[in-house]
CSV table of C-alpha atoms and ligand atoms in Angstrom, one decimal:
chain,number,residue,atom,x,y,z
V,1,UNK,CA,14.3,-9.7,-49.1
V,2,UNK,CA,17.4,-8.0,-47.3
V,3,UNK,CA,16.5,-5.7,-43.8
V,4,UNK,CA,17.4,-2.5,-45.9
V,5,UNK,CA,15.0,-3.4,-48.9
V,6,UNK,CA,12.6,-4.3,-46.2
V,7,UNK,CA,12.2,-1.4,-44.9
V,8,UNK,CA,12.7,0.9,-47.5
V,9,UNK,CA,9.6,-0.7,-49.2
V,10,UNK,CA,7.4,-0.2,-45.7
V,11,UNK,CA,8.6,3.8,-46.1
V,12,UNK,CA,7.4,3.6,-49.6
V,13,UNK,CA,4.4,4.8,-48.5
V,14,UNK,CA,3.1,8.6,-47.5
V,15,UNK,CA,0.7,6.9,-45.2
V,16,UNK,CA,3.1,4.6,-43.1
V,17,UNK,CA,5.5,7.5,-43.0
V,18,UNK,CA,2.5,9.5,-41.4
V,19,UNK,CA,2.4,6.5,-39.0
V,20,UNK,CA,5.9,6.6,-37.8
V,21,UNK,CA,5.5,10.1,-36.9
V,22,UNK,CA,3.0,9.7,-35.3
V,23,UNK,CA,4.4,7.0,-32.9
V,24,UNK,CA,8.0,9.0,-32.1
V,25,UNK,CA,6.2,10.7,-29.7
V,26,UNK,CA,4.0,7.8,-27.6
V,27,UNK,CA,2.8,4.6,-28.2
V,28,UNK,CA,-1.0,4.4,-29.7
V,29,UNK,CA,-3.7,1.9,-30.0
V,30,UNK,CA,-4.9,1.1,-33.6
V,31,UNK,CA,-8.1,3.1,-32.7
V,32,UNK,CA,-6.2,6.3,-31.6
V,33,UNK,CA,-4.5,5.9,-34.7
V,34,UNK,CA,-8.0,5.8,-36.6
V,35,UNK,CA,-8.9,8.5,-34.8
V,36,UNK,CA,-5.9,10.6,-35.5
V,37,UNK,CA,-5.3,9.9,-39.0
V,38,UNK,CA,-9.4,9.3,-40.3
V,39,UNK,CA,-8.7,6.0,-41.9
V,40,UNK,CA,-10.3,2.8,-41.4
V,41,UNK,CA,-8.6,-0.1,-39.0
V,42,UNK,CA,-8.0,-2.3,-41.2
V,43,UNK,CA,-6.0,-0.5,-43.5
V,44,UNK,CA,-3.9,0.7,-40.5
V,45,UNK,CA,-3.8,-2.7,-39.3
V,46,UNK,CA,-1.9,-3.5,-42.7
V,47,UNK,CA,0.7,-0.6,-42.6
V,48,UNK,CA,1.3,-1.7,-38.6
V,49,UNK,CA,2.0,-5.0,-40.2
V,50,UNK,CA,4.3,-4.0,-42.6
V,51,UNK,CA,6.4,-1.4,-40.4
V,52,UNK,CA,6.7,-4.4,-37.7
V,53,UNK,CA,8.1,-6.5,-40.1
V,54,UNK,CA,10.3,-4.5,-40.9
V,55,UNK,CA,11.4,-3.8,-37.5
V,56,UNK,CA,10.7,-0.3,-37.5
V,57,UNK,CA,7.8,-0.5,-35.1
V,58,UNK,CA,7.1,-2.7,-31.9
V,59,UNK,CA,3.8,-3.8,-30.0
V,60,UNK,CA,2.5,-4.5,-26.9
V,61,UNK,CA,-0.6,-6.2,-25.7
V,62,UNK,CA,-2.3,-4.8,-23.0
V,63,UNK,CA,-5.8,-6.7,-22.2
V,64,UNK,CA,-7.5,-6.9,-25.4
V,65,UNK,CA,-6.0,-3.8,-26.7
V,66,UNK,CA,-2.1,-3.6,-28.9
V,67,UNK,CA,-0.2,-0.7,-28.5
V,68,UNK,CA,2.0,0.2,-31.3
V,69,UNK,CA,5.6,1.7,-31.0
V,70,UNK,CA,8.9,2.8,-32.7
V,71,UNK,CA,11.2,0.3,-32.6
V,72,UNK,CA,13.2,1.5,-29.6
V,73,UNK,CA,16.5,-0.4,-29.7
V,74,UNK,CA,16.7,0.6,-33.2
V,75,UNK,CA,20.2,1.5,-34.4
V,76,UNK,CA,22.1,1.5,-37.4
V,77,UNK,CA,20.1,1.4,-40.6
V,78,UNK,CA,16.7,0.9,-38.7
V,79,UNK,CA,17.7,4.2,-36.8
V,80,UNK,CA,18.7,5.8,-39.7
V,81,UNK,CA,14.9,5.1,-41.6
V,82,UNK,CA,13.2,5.7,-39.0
V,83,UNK,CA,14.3,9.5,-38.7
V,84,UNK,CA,14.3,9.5,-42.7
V,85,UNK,CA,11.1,8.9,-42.4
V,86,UNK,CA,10.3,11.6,-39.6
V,87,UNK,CA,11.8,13.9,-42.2
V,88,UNK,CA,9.7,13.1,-44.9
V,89,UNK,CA,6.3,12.8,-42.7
V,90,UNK,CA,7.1,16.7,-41.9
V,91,UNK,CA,6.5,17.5,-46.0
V,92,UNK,CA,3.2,15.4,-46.2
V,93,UNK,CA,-0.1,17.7,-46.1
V,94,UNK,CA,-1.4,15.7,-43.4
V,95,UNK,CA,1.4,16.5,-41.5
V,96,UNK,CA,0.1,19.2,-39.1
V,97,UNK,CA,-3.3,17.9,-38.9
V,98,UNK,CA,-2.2,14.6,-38.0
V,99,UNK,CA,-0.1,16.8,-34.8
V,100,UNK,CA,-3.1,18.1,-33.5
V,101,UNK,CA,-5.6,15.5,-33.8
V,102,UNK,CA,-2.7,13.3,-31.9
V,103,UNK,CA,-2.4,16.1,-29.2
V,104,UNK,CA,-6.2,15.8,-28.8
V,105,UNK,CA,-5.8,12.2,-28.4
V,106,UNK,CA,-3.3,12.1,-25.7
V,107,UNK,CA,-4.7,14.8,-23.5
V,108,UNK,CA,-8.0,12.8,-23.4
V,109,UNK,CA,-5.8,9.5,-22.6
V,110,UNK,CA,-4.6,11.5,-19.5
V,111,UNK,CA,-8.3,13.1,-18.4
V,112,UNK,CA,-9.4,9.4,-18.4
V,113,UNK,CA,-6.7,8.2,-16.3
V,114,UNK,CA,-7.8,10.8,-13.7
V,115,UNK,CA,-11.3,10.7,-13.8
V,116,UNK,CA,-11.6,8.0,-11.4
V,117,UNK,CA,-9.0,9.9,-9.0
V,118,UNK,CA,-11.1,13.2,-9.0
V,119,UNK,CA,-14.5,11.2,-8.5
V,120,UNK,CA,-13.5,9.9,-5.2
V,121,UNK,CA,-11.3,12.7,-3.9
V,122,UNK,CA,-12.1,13.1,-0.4
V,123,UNK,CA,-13.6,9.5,0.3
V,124,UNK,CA,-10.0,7.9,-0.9
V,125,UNK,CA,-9.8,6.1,2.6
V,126,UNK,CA,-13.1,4.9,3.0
V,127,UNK,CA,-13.1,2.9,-0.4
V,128,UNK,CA,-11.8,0.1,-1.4
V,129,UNK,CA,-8.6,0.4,-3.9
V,130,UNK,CA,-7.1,-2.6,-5.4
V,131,UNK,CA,-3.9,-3.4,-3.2
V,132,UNK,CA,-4.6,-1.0,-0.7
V,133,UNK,CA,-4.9,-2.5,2.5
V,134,UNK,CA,-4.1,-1.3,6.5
V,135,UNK,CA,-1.8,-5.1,6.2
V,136,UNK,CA,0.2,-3.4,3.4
V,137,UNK,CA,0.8,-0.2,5.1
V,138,UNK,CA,1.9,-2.0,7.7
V,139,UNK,CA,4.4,-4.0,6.2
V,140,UNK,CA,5.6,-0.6,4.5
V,141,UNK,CA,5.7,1.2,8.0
V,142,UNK,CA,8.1,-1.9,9.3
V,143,UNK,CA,10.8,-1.7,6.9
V,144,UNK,CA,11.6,1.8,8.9
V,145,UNK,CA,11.7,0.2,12.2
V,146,UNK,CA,15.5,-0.5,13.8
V,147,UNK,CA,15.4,-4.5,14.8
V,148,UNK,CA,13.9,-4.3,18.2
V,149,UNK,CA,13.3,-7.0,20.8
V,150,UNK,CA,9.4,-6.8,22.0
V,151,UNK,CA,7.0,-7.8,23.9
V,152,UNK,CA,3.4,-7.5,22.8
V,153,UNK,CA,1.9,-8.2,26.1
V,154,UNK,CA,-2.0,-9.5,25.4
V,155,UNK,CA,-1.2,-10.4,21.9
V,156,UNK,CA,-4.3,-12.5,21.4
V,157,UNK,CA,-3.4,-15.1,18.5
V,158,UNK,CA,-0.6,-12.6,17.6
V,159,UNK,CA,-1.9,-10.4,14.3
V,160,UNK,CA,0.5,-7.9,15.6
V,161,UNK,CA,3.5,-9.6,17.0
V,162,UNK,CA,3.6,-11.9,13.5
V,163,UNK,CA,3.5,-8.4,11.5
V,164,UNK,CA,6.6,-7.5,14.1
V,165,UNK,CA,8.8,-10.3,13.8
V,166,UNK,CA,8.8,-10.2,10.1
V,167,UNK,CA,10.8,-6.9,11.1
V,168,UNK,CA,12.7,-7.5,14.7
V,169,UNK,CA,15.0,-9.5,16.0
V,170,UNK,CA,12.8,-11.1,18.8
V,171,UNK,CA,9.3,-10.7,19.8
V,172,UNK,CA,7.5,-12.2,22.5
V,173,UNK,CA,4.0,-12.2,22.5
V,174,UNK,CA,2.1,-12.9,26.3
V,175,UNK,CA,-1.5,-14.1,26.7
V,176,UNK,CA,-3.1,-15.1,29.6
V,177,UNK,CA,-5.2,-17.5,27.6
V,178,UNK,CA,-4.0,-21.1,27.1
V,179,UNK,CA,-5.9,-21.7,24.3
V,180,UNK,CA,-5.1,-18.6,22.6
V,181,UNK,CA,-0.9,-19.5,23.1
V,182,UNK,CA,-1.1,-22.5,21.7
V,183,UNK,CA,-3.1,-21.2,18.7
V,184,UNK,CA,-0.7,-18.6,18.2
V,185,UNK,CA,2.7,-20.6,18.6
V,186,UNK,CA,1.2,-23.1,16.2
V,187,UNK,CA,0.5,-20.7,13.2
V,188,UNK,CA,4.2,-18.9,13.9
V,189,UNK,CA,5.7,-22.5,13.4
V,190,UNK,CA,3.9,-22.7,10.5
V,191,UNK,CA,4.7,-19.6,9.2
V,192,UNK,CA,8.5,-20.5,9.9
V,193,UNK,CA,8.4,-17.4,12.5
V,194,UNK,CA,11.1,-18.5,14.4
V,195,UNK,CA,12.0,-15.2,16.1
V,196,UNK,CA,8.6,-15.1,17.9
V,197,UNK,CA,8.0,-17.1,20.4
V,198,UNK,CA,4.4,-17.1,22.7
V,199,UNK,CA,4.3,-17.3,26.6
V,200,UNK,CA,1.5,-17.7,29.0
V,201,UNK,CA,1.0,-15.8,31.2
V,202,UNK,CA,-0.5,-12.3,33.2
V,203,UNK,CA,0.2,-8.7,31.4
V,204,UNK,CA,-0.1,-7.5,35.1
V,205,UNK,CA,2.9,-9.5,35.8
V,206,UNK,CA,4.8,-10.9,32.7
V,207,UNK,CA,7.0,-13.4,32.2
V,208,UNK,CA,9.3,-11.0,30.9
V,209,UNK,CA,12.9,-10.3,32.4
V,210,UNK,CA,13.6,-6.9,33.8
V,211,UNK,CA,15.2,-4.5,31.8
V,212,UNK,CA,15.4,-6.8,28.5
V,213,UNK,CA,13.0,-5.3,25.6
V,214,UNK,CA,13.0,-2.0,23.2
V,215,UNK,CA,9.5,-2.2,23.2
V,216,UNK,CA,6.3,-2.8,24.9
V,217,UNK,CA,3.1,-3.4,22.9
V,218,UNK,CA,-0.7,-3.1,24.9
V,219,UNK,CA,-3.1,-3.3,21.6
V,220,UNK,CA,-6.8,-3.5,22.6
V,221,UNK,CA,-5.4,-5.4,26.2
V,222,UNK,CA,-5.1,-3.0,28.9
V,223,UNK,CA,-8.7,-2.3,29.2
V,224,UNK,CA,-8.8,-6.1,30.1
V,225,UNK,CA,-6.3,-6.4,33.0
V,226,UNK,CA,-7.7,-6.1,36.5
V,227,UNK,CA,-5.5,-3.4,37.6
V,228,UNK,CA,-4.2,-0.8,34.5
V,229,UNK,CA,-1.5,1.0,36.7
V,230,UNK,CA,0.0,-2.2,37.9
V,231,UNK,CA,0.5,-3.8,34.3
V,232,UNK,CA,1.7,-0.2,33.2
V,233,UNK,CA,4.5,-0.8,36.3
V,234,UNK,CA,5.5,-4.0,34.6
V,235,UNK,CA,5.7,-2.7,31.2
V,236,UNK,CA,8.0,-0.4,32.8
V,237,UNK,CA,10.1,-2.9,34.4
V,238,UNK,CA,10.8,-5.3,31.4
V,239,UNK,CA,11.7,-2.6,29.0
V,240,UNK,CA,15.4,-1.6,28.7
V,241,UNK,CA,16.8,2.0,29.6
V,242,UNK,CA,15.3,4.4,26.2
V,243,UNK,CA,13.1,1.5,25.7
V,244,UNK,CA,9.6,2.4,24.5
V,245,UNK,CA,5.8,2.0,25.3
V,246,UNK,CA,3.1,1.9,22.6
V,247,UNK,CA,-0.3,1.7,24.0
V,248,UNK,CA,-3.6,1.3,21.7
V,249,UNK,CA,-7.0,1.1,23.7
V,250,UNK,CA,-10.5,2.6,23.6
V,251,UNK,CA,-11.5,6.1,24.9
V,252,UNK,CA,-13.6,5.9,27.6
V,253,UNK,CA,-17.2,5.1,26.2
V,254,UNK,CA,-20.4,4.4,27.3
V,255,UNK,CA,-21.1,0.8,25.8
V,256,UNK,CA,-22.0,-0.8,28.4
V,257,UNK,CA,-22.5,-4.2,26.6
V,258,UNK,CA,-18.7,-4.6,25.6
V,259,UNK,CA,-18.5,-6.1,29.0
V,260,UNK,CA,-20.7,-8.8,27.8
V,261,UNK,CA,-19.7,-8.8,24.3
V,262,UNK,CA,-16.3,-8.6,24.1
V,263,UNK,CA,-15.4,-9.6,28.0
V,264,UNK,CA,-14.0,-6.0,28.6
V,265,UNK,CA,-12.9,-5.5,32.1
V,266,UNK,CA,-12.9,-1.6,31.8
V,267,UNK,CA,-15.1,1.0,29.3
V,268,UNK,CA,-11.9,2.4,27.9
V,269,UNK,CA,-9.6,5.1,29.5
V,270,UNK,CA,-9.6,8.6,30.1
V,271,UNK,CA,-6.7,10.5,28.4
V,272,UNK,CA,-6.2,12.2,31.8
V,273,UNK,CA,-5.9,8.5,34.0
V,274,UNK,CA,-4.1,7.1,31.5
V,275,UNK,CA,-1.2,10.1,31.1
V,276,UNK,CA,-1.2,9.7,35.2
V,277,UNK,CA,-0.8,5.4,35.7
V,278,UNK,CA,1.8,6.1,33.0
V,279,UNK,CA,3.7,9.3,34.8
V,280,UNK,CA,3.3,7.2,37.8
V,281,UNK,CA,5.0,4.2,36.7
V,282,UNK,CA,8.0,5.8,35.4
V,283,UNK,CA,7.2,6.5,32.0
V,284,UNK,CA,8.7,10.3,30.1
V,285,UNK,CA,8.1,12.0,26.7
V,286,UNK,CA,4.2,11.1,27.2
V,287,UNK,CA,2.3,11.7,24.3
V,288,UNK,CA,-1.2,10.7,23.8
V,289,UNK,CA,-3.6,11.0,21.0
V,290,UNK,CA,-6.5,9.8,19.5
V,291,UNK,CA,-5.7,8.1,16.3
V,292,UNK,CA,-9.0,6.5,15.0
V,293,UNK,CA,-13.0,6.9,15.4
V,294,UNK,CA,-15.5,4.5,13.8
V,295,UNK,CA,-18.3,5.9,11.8
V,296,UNK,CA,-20.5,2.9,13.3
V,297,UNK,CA,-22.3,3.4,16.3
V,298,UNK,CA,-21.5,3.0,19.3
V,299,UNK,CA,-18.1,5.3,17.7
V,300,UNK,CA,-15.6,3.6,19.5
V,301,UNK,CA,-12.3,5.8,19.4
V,302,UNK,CA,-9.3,4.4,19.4
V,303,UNK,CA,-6.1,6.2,21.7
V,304,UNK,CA,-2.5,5.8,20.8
V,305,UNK,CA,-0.4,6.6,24.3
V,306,UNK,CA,3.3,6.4,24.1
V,307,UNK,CA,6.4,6.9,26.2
V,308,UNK,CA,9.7,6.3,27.4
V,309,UNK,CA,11.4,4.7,30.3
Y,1,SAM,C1,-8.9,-7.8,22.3
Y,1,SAM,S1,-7.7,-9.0,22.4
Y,1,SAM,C2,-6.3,-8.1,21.7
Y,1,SAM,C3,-5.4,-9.0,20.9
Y,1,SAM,C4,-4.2,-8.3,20.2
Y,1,SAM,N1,-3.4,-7.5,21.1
Y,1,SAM,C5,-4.7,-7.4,19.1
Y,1,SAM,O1,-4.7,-6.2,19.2
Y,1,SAM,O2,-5.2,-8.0,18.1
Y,1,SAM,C6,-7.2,-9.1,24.1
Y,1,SAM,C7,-6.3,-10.2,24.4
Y,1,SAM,O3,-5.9,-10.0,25.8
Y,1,SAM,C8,-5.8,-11.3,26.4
Y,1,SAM,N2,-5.9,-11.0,27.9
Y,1,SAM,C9,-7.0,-10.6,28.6
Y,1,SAM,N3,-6.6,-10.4,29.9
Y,1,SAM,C10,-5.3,-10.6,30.0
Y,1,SAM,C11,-4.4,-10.6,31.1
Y,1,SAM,N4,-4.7,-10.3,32.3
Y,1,SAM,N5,-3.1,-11.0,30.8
Y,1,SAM,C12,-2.7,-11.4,29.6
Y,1,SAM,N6,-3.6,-11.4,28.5
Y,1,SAM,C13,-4.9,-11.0,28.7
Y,1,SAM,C14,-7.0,-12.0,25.9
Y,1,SAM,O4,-6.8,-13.4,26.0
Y,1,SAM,C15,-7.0,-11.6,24.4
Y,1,SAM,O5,-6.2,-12.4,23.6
């Protein structure tokens, strides 16, 4: 059978001409169509079948569900029936009951999709959401960074500086800790990082040349140096003129087992000493804030200090 016989025979029929005109407005599963138009699934199932071979109407399968369409790259004659058949839909009886039962239909489609959002309003970043991570974010947050050289002085196995030289031109990570370097250069050769490269060595006194980095990272490390202000000095010295300090650490707590537990040389800072080792090194534009607090005792709070050589 020719296209045009084809689908003059699927527009035959008052019911599949209900169906088109019900589908130039969204796409619908066979059971919002039941819904809409009262009659049973497997009858619709038939008329779907006949307007798709046709080529009036497409699908798509989504899960266990199909979703039925007008045939959107439809031009020519298959254009031309389909709004034929708009036309005659519009004289059918069913016509305007068919609107608002489809109306119905869609406005409960779009509840649905924000029940979930208006059940956890308020707790959205305490829960988990598929694809949501802090990682992620992070990634996102790099793509606005210039390409910096840094050092990320007490990087540990380098979580951080890894995240970084995805983004910047050079980052060297320091850590005191042999066993830590090693670890650290060994998983940025495997990762093909070849922009970061680990040193040995003291945050207090870097191996870092004067005046040759954007940026100095201290995450969770200053409370482990001996002597804060001096490795604050440092920082100063290896960044380049504008260059930029980013400090996160604990506010001062009173945990006294993180000494044991996590080998901490100092409880935290004070926003006060910090803001003072860092005016005293060099460092303008000081800003200081607190940027996280756990909900878990003992609350550790986490400060964010930044400045500006
Ligand atoms: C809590 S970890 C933080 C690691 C990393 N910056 C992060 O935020 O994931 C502290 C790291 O500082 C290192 N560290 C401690 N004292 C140091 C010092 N005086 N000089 C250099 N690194 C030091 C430790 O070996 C450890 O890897």
């Amino acid at each position: 059978m020719s296209a045009t016989l084809k689908s003059l025979r699927a527009l035959s029929d008052p019911t599949r001409l209900r169906i088109v005109a019900l589908l130039e407005r969204d796409e619908l599963s066979v059971n919002e169509l039941q819904e809409i138009t009262r009659l049973g699934q497997s009858r619709i199932s038939t008329h779907l079948g006949l307007l798709q071979d046709a080529g009036l109407v497409q699908s798509r399968r989504e899960g266990k569900r199909t979703f039925y369409k007008l045939n959107s790259q439809a031009n020519g004659a298959v254009g031309e029936f389909i709004q034929l058949a708009n036309r005659g839909a519009k004289e059918l009886p069913e016509h305007s009951g068919d609107q608002i039962n489809l109306k119905r239909v869609l406005a409960r489609r779009k509840e649905q999709a924000q029940v979930y959002f208006n059940q956890i309003a308020g707790r959205f970043d305490r829960i988990y959401g598929p694809g949501r991570s802090w990682q992620a974010f992070g990634h996102l947050l790099l793509r606005v960074l210039p390409p910096l050289v840094v050092a990320d002085l007490g990087a540990g196995e380098g979580l951080l500086s890894e995240l970084l030289a995805r983004r910047c031109k050079r980052v060297i990570a320091v850590d005191n800790s042999e066993k830590i370097v090693a670890f650290g250069a060994a998983k940025a050769k495997k990762n093909g990082l070849k922009n970061l490269e680990f040193r040995q060595g003291d945050l207090q006194n870097p191996p870092v040349d004067v005046d040759s980095v954007d940026l100095v990272i201290l995450s969770q490390a200053l409370h482990h140096a001996e002597n804060p202000a001096d490795a604050l000095r440092s920082a100063h010295k290896i960044l380049k003129p504008g260059g930029q300090i980013m400090i996160l650490d604990l506010l001062k707590h009173n945990f006294e087992k993180a000494h044991e537990l996590y080998g901490d040389r100092w409880p935290g800072f004070a926003e006060s000493d910090l803001h003072r080792w860092m005016e005293e090194a060099g460092f303008k534009k000081i800003e200081i804030s607190i940027v996280a607090a756990e909900e878990q005792p003992p609350h550790f709070q986490t400060i964010l200090a930044g400045g500006e050589k």
